[in-house]
Coordinates of C-alpha atoms in Angstrom, one line a residue:
M1 CA 78.5 81.0 76.9
K2 CA 81.6 79.7 75.3
K3 CA 82.2 76.9 72.7
T4 CA 84.9 76.1 70.5
I5 CA 83.5 75.5 66.8
N6 CA 85.8 75.3 64.1
I7 CA 84.7 76.6 60.8
Y8 CA 87.4 75.0 58.1
P9 CA 85.3 74.3 55.7
K10 CA 82.5 72.6 57.5
I11 CA 81.5 73.1 60.7
I12 CA 81.8 70.7 63.6
L13 CA 78.6 70.8 66.0
L14 CA 79.3 69.9 69.5
L15 CA 75.2 70.2 70.5
G16 CA 74.5 68.3 73.4
G17 CA 72.8 70.4 76.1
L18 CA 73.2 73.5 74.3
V19 CA 70.1 73.3 71.9
L20 CA 67.3 75.0 74.0
G21 CA 64.2 74.8 71.7
L22 CA 64.7 76.3 68.8
T23 CA 67.7 77.9 69.3
G24 CA 71.2 77.9 71.6
C25 CA 73.0 80.6 73.4
S26 CA 74.5 83.2 71.4
K27 CA 78.3 84.3 71.3
D28 CA 80.5 86.7 69.8
D29 CA 82.3 85.2 67.0
D30 CA 86.0 86.1 66.5
S31 CA 86.6 83.6 63.8
T32 CA 88.2 85.0 60.2
N33 CA 87.7 84.1 56.5
K34 CA 90.1 82.2 54.8
T35 CA 90.5 82.2 51.0
E36 CA 89.8 78.7 51.1
D37 CA 86.7 79.4 52.5
I38 CA 85.8 82.0 50.3
I39 CA 86.4 79.9 47.2
T40 CA 84.3 76.6 48.9
S41 CA 81.3 78.8 49.9
Q42 CA 80.8 80.4 46.3
S43 CA 81.5 77.2 44.4
L44 CA 78.8 75.5 46.8
K45 CA 76.1 77.8 45.9
M46 CA 72.9 76.8 44.2
D47 CA 71.8 78.5 40.4
L48 CA 69.5 80.9 41.7
T49 CA 68.3 81.7 38.6
Q50 CA 66.5 78.2 38.8
L51 CA 64.4 79.1 41.6
K52 CA 62.7 82.2 40.4
K53 CA 59.3 82.1 42.4
E54 CA 55.9 83.0 41.3
N55 CA 55.5 87.2 41.0
A56 CA 58.9 87.9 41.5
G57 CA 60.2 91.6 41.0
V58 CA 60.9 94.4 43.2
F59 CA 59.7 98.4 42.9
M60 CA 62.0 100.6 42.0
Q61 CA 61.4 104.2 43.0
A62 CA 63.1 105.8 39.9
F63 CA 63.8 109.7 41.0
Y64 CA 64.7 111.6 44.2
W65 CA 63.9 115.1 45.3
D66 CA 65.2 117.7 43.0
V67 CA 66.8 115.5 40.4
E68 CA 69.2 116.9 37.9
P69 CA 70.0 117.7 35.3
K70 CA 66.6 119.6 34.6
G71 CA 64.6 118.5 31.6
E72 CA 66.6 115.2 31.1
W73 CA 65.5 112.9 33.9
Y74 CA 63.8 110.7 31.6
N75 CA 66.3 110.2 29.1
Q76 CA 68.6 109.1 32.2
I77 CA 66.2 106.3 33.5
S78 CA 66.0 105.4 29.9
T79 CA 69.4 104.3 30.0
K80 CA 69.1 102.2 33.4
I81 CA 66.1 99.8 31.9
E82 CA 68.2 97.1 30.7
E83 CA 70.1 97.2 34.0
Y84 CA 66.8 97.2 36.1
K85 CA 65.7 94.2 34.3
A86 CA 68.9 92.3 34.7
A87 CA 68.9 93.2 38.5
G88 CA 65.0 91.8 39.0
V89 CA 62.8 95.0 38.7
N90 CA 59.5 94.3 37.7
R91 CA 58.2 98.2 38.0
I92 CA 59.6 101.3 38.0
W93 CA 57.7 104.6 39.8
L94 CA 58.1 107.7 38.1
P95 CA 57.2 111.4 39.6
A96 CA 54.0 113.0 39.0
P97 CA 54.3 114.0 35.0
G98 CA 51.6 116.9 34.5
K99 CA 53.2 120.5 34.7
G100 CA 53.4 122.0 38.3
A101 CA 53.4 125.7 39.0
S102 CA 56.9 126.1 39.6
G103 CA 57.6 125.0 36.2
S104 CA 61.3 123.3 35.7
F105 CA 61.7 123.4 39.3
S106 CA 58.6 121.2 40.1
M107 CA 58.8 117.8 41.2
G108 CA 55.2 117.4 40.3
Y109 CA 53.5 117.8 43.7
D110 CA 52.3 121.4 43.1
P111 CA 50.1 120.2 39.9
S112 CA 48.8 123.0 37.7
D113 CA 47.8 120.9 34.2
Y114 CA 47.7 117.3 34.5
F115 CA 47.4 117.1 30.4
D116 CA 50.7 119.3 30.2
V117 CA 53.6 116.4 30.2
G118 CA 56.0 118.6 28.8
E119 CA 54.4 120.1 25.5
F120 CA 53.0 123.3 26.3
D121 CA 54.9 126.6 27.1
Q122 CA 53.6 127.6 30.4
H123 CA 55.2 128.2 34.1
G124 CA 58.5 129.4 31.9
T125 CA 58.9 126.0 30.3
I126 CA 57.9 123.2 27.7
K127 CA 59.5 120.1 29.5
T128 CA 58.8 119.4 33.1
R129 CA 61.8 118.8 35.2
F130 CA 61.7 115.5 34.1
G131 CA 61.8 115.8 30.6
S132 CA 59.3 116.2 27.3
R133 CA 56.3 114.3 26.4
Q134 CA 58.0 112.3 24.0
E135 CA 60.9 111.2 25.8
L136 CA 58.1 110.3 28.9
V137 CA 56.6 108.0 26.0
D138 CA 60.0 106.9 24.8
L139 CA 60.7 105.4 28.5
I140 CA 57.7 104.0 29.0
Q141 CA 57.8 102.1 25.9
K142 CA 61.3 101.0 26.8
A143 CA 60.3 99.7 30.2
H144 CA 57.7 97.8 28.0
A145 CA 60.1 96.3 25.7
N146 CA 61.9 94.8 28.9
D147 CA 58.4 93.7 31.0
I148 CA 58.6 96.7 33.4
E149 CA 55.6 98.4 34.4
V150 CA 55.8 102.0 35.3
I151 CA 53.9 103.6 37.6
A152 CA 52.8 107.5 37.8
D153 CA 52.5 109.7 40.9
I154 CA 49.0 110.8 41.0
V155 CA 48.6 113.8 42.9
I156 CA 44.7 114.7 43.3
G157 CA 44.5 116.0 46.7
H158 CA 45.4 119.8 45.7
N159 CA 46.2 121.8 42.8
S160 CA 48.9 125.1 42.4
G161 CA 49.4 127.8 39.8
G162 CA 46.0 128.7 39.1
G163 CA 44.7 132.1 38.8
L164 CA 43.2 134.8 41.0
Q165 CA 39.5 134.4 42.0
A166 CA 37.1 135.4 44.5
N167 CA 35.3 132.8 46.6
P168 CA 32.1 133.4 47.9
F169 CA 32.3 130.7 50.4
R170 CA 35.3 132.4 51.8
G171 CA 33.7 135.4 51.9
G172 CA 35.0 136.8 48.8
T173 CA 38.8 136.3 49.8
E174 CA 40.5 135.7 46.3
V175 CA 42.5 132.2 46.2
Y176 CA 44.1 130.7 43.1
S177 CA 41.7 128.6 41.7
L178 CA 41.2 129.6 38.3
F179 CA 42.3 127.0 35.7
N180 CA 41.9 127.5 32.1
E181 CA 44.4 128.3 29.1
S182 CA 45.6 131.6 30.6
N183 CA 45.7 130.4 34.3
G184 CA 48.3 127.6 34.3
N185 CA 46.1 125.0 32.5
A186 CA 47.1 125.3 28.9
S187 CA 46.0 122.0 27.5
G188 CA 42.4 123.3 28.2
K189 CA 41.3 120.1 29.7
F190 CA 39.9 120.2 33.2
N191 CA 39.4 123.7 33.6
R192 CA 38.8 124.3 37.0
T193 CA 37.2 127.4 39.4
N194 CA 36.3 127.8 43.0
D195 CA 33.3 125.5 42.4
H196 CA 35.9 122.7 42.3
F197 CA 37.8 123.3 45.7
H198 CA 36.9 123.8 49.5
P199 CA 34.3 125.0 50.6
N200 CA 32.0 124.8 48.1
D201 CA 27.9 124.5 47.6
I202 CA 28.5 120.8 48.5
H203 CA 30.5 120.9 51.7
N204 CA 33.3 123.0 53.4
Q205 CA 35.7 120.0 53.5
D206 CA 35.7 116.2 52.7
D207 CA 36.1 113.9 56.0
S208 CA 39.9 113.8 55.1
N209 CA 42.7 116.5 56.5
L210 CA 42.8 119.8 54.3
F211 CA 46.3 119.8 52.3
Y212 CA 46.9 123.3 50.9
A213 CA 43.2 124.1 52.1
E214 CA 42.5 127.0 49.2
T215 CA 43.0 124.7 46.4
D216 CA 41.7 121.5 48.0
L217 CA 40.1 119.7 45.4
C218 CA 36.6 118.5 46.0
H219 CA 36.0 115.1 44.9
D220 CA 32.6 114.6 45.5
Q221 CA 31.7 117.1 42.7
P222 CA 30.9 115.1 39.6
Y223 CA 33.0 117.3 37.4
V224 CA 35.9 116.7 39.1
Q225 CA 35.2 113.0 39.5
D226 CA 34.7 112.5 35.9
W227 CA 38.0 115.0 34.9
L228 CA 40.0 112.4 36.9
W229 CA 38.9 109.3 35.8
G230 CA 35.2 108.9 35.1
R231 CA 35.4 110.3 31.3
D232 CA 37.2 108.4 28.1
D233 CA 39.3 111.2 27.9
S234 CA 39.7 111.8 31.6
V235 CA 43.1 112.3 33.1
A236 CA 43.6 108.4 34.1
E237 CA 42.8 107.4 30.8
F238 CA 45.2 109.8 29.3
Y239 CA 48.0 108.7 31.3
K240 CA 47.1 104.7 30.7
K241 CA 45.6 104.5 27.0
T242 CA 47.7 107.5 25.7
L243 CA 51.0 107.9 27.6
G244 CA 51.0 103.9 28.6
F245 CA 51.4 103.9 32.1
D246 CA 50.7 100.9 34.1
G247 CA 49.5 101.8 37.5
W248 CA 49.6 104.4 40.4
R249 CA 51.4 105.9 43.1
F250 CA 48.5 108.1 44.8
D251 CA 50.1 111.0 47.0
Y252 CA 49.2 111.7 50.2
V253 CA 46.1 110.0 50.6
K254 CA 44.9 111.4 53.9
S255 CA 43.8 114.7 52.0
F256 CA 40.9 112.8 50.4
D257 CA 38.2 109.8 51.0
P258 CA 40.0 106.1 50.3
K259 CA 36.6 105.4 48.3
W260 CA 38.0 107.9 45.6
V261 CA 40.8 105.5 45.2
K262 CA 38.9 102.4 44.8
A263 CA 36.6 104.4 42.3
W264 CA 39.6 105.5 40.0
N265 CA 41.1 101.7 40.5
D266 CA 37.6 100.3 39.5
K267 CA 37.2 102.4 36.5
I268 CA 41.1 102.6 35.5
G269 CA 42.7 99.2 36.9
G270 CA 46.2 98.5 37.1
F271 CA 48.8 98.3 40.0
S272 CA 48.6 100.8 42.8
V273 CA 49.6 101.8 46.0
G274 CA 48.8 104.4 48.5
E275 CA 51.1 106.9 50.4
N276 CA 49.3 106.8 53.9
F277 CA 52.3 108.5 55.9
D278 CA 51.4 107.1 59.1
G279 CA 53.6 104.8 61.3
N280 CA 50.3 103.3 62.9
Q281 CA 49.8 100.0 61.5
Q282 CA 46.0 99.7 61.9
V283 CA 45.7 103.2 60.5
L284 CA 47.2 101.3 57.0
K285 CA 45.1 98.4 57.5
D286 CA 42.2 100.6 57.9
W287 CA 42.8 102.5 54.8
V288 CA 43.7 99.6 52.5
D289 CA 40.5 98.1 53.6
A290 CA 38.5 100.8 52.6
S291 CA 40.4 101.4 49.2
G292 CA 41.4 98.2 48.2
S293 CA 44.8 99.4 47.3
P294 CA 48.0 98.3 49.0
A295 CA 49.8 101.0 50.6
F296 CA 53.3 101.9 51.6
D297 CA 54.1 100.3 55.0
F298 CA 55.2 103.4 57.1
A299 CA 55.0 101.3 60.1
C300 CA 57.3 98.7 59.0
F301 CA 59.7 101.7 57.9
Y302 CA 59.4 103.2 61.5
R303 CA 59.8 100.1 63.0
L304 CA 63.4 99.9 61.2
D305 CA 64.4 103.1 62.1
E306 CA 63.4 102.8 65.5
T307 CA 65.2 99.3 66.1
L308 CA 68.6 100.3 63.8
D309 CA 68.6 103.8 64.8
R310 CA 66.6 105.2 67.6
A311 CA 66.7 102.2 70.2
K312 CA 69.7 100.0 68.7
D313 CA 67.6 97.2 69.7
L314 CA 65.8 94.5 67.6
T315 CA 63.6 93.1 70.0
A316 CA 60.7 95.1 68.1
L317 CA 61.1 93.2 65.1
G318 CA 59.9 90.0 66.7
E319 CA 56.8 91.8 68.2
A320 CA 53.4 90.8 66.8
D321 CA 51.1 93.0 64.2
N322 CA 53.5 96.0 64.7
M323 CA 53.6 96.5 60.5
L324 CA 51.1 96.3 57.7
R325 CA 53.1 93.4 56.4
K326 CA 52.3 91.6 59.6
L327 CA 48.6 92.4 59.1
D328 CA 48.1 92.0 55.3
P329 CA 51.4 91.6 53.6
S330 CA 49.4 91.1 49.9
K331 CA 48.7 95.1 50.7
A332 CA 52.0 96.2 51.9
V333 CA 54.6 97.9 49.8
T334 CA 57.9 97.9 52.0
F335 CA 60.4 100.8 51.7
T336 CA 63.6 102.2 53.7
A337 CA 63.7 105.0 52.1
N338 CA 61.9 107.6 49.7
H339 CA 62.0 111.2 48.3
D340 CA 60.8 112.5 51.4
T341 CA 62.7 110.8 53.9
E342 CA 66.2 111.6 52.4
K343 CA 65.5 115.1 52.5
D344 CA 64.4 115.0 56.0
K345 CA 66.6 116.6 58.5
N346 CA 64.8 115.0 61.1
P347 CA 66.9 111.7 62.2
D348 CA 63.8 110.0 63.3
N349 CA 62.1 109.8 59.9
R350 CA 65.1 108.5 58.3
I351 CA 67.1 105.1 58.6
S352 CA 70.9 106.2 58.7
Y353 CA 73.0 105.5 55.9
G354 CA 75.2 102.9 57.8
N355 CA 72.0 100.9 58.5
K356 CA 70.6 101.0 54.9
L357 CA 71.6 97.8 54.1
L358 CA 70.4 95.9 57.2
A359 CA 67.2 97.6 56.6
Y360 CA 67.0 96.2 52.9
S361 CA 68.2 92.7 54.0
Y362 CA 64.9 92.7 56.3
I363 CA 62.6 94.0 53.6
L364 CA 64.0 91.8 50.5
T365 CA 63.8 88.5 52.9
H366 CA 60.1 89.0 54.3
D367 CA 56.8 89.3 52.7
G368 CA 55.1 92.6 51.3
Y369 CA 56.2 94.0 47.9
P370 CA 59.6 95.8 48.6
T371 CA 60.6 98.8 46.8
I372 CA 64.3 100.2 46.4
F373 CA 65.1 103.8 46.1
Y374 CA 67.0 105.1 43.3
L375 CA 69.6 106.8 45.6
D376 CA 70.5 103.7 47.7
Y377 CA 70.7 101.6 44.6
E378 CA 73.3 103.6 43.2
A379 CA 75.2 103.5 46.4
F380 CA 74.9 99.9 47.0
K381 CA 74.2 98.3 43.6
G382 CA 76.2 95.3 44.3
Q383 CA 74.5 94.4 47.6
L384 CA 71.3 95.2 46.6
N385 CA 71.6 93.0 43.3
T386 CA 72.2 90.3 45.7
L387 CA 69.4 90.8 48.0
I388 CA 66.8 91.6 44.9
Q389 CA 67.8 88.1 43.8
I390 CA 67.7 86.6 47.0
H391 CA 64.2 88.1 47.3
N392 CA 63.1 87.1 43.7
T393 CA 64.1 83.2 44.2
L394 CA 65.0 82.1 47.9
A395 CA 62.8 84.8 50.0
V396 CA 59.4 82.0 49.6
G397 CA 57.1 80.0 52.6
D398 CA 56.0 80.5 55.9
I399 CA 57.8 83.0 58.2
E400 CA 59.1 82.1 61.5
I401 CA 60.9 84.3 63.9
I402 CA 63.6 82.3 65.7
E403 CA 65.0 85.0 68.0
A404 CA 64.5 88.6 68.4
N405 CA 66.9 90.2 71.1
K406 CA 68.9 93.5 71.5
D407 CA 71.5 92.5 68.9
E408 CA 70.3 89.8 66.9
Y409 CA 67.2 88.6 64.9
I410 CA 66.7 85.5 63.2
M411 CA 63.9 84.4 60.8
K412 CA 63.4 81.6 58.7
R413 CA 61.1 81.5 55.5
K414 CA 60.4 77.9 55.1
G415 CA 60.4 77.6 51.5
N416 CA 57.9 75.4 49.5
G417 CA 58.4 72.7 46.7
D418 CA 61.7 72.5 45.5
N419 CA 62.6 75.9 46.7
P420 CA 64.3 75.5 50.5
G421 CA 63.6 78.8 51.9
L422 CA 66.4 80.8 53.5
I423 CA 67.4 82.1 57.3
L424 CA 68.1 85.7 57.7
Y425 CA 70.4 86.5 60.6
M426 CA 70.6 89.7 61.4
N427 CA 73.5 91.1 63.9
I428 CA 73.8 95.3 65.0
S429 CA 76.3 94.5 67.7
K430 CA 80.3 95.5 67.0
Q431 CA 81.3 92.0 67.2
P432 CA 80.7 88.9 64.8
K433 CA 77.6 86.7 66.7
Q434 CA 77.0 82.9 66.2
R435 CA 73.8 81.0 67.5
I436 CA 72.7 77.4 67.2
V437 CA 69.4 77.3 65.5
K438 CA 67.2 74.5 64.5
T439 CA 66.4 74.7 60.4
N440 CA 64.3 72.6 58.1
W441 CA 67.1 71.2 56.7
I442 CA 68.4 67.7 57.7
N443 CA 72.1 66.8 56.8
K444 CA 72.8 69.5 54.8
T445 CA 75.8 72.2 53.9
L446 CA 74.6 75.6 54.2
V447 CA 76.1 78.6 52.7
D448 CA 75.7 82.5 53.3
Y449 CA 74.1 83.6 50.0
T450 CA 75.3 87.3 50.7
D451 CA 78.9 86.3 51.2
N452 CA 79.0 88.4 54.5
S453 CA 80.1 85.3 56.0
R454 CA 82.3 82.3 54.5
A455 CA 81.7 79.5 57.2
T456 CA 79.7 76.6 55.6
P457 CA 77.9 74.8 58.7
T458 CA 76.3 71.4 58.2
T459 CA 72.8 70.6 59.8
D460 CA 72.6 67.5 61.6
A461 CA 69.9 64.7 62.0
D462 CA 67.3 67.1 63.5
G463 CA 68.2 70.1 61.3
N464 CA 70.5 71.9 63.9
T465 CA 73.5 73.8 63.2
T466 CA 75.5 77.2 64.4
L467 CA 74.7 79.8 62.1
Y468 CA 76.9 82.9 61.6
A469 CA 76.6 86.9 61.3
P470 CA 79.0 89.6 60.8
A471 CA 79.6 92.4 63.3
G472 CA 76.7 95.2 62.1
G473 CA 75.7 92.9 59.5
Y474 CA 73.6 90.2 58.2
A475 CA 74.0 87.0 56.6
I476 CA 71.3 85.1 54.5
W477 CA 71.8 81.3 54.9
S478 CA 70.3 78.4 52.5
I479 CA 71.4 75.0 51.5
T480 CA 74.1 74.4 49.0
K481 CA 73.5 72.7 45.7

């Protein structure tokens, strides 16, 4: 359905019978941006610093797989703390700090000595891949001075790097289950034997998946519970009270019962999030209910990957209850990439580079707690800073999906109090789009706070107006000052 619309500098709306309920027919928009439109739209924007919402902030995954240079990562992140604060980051997630079996090559997911965070000479190195204990403490203190919490990656499902030991519950087969001062545990704290792994005198395995079965920690053993979180000098207490960590990212929670996450958090406290690597939203909801902890919203991640990359159809974004954030937004930590997805060679397990910003426009305008991936931030810093500011200010109020079709997704945040909220317009077609929508704003001039569109449409007495989205892009609309 075609209709002539003049976009300079305000939109003249010819509504009549074109308004059908909340939306009208969309059409390709072949308008171009003019210099006067750019000047006008920028000068009309509200001062968003005056609209900072309660509990504002985003989560920064401050590492990627195989970070370089070895031994200097803490120092590198330390140089970025002020930048993260200015952007609106309120937490950073660091890799597992303990010494791994692969020494200076370890990304922390082969834990050997939880208490060696870069001070004992073992596995061929004193520093971890990320740095020394003092450099870690310095980074945490700098983050705290800038009102940023620091979250530790916690790998408590399995261990690596111990000495060989015959396991009678495996018919005498030798496995690497001996951890002491001479075998991968130079700190001498939380020494372990085959009694503390599966199988043992309690059971063959717990109710969850075995991961590295020969050295799968048995959390039903009181000794393991005590050293991980129960004792005053436990791993958790050391990380929180001595090193200064503020919370936890629990790695691969499918390998142990969610009640152990609850027990850890009940004893230690702090923010936490679990990595339940599952695209089924109900699996995620069941886990957060059992653990009491938020979880990464893999269901949201896979819906974005599906709609943007595989199906190239945004319709599924409008479906009910197909993400954790739709079932329980208070427990959903949303993301578009992490260290695992970015190194996965399967394109179905990662969002393509060309669609990253579309995915971020979604998670940074919807509910849930959004995560920014280090490499994405470095690649799209300007655009992400804008989206983070929008998230921390305008992304408030109830969510209403206005349109979800093959090419377009339009969502409204209704705002609250003096905060007007926003409208997100995503368009994955190869042509610019425009659509008549019903807003909550009466007789107001609007502007795209991402500057992806320079139009300045005006709503009528019923709140109707025409909004725009660029080809293969997005716009985020709200009222002017």
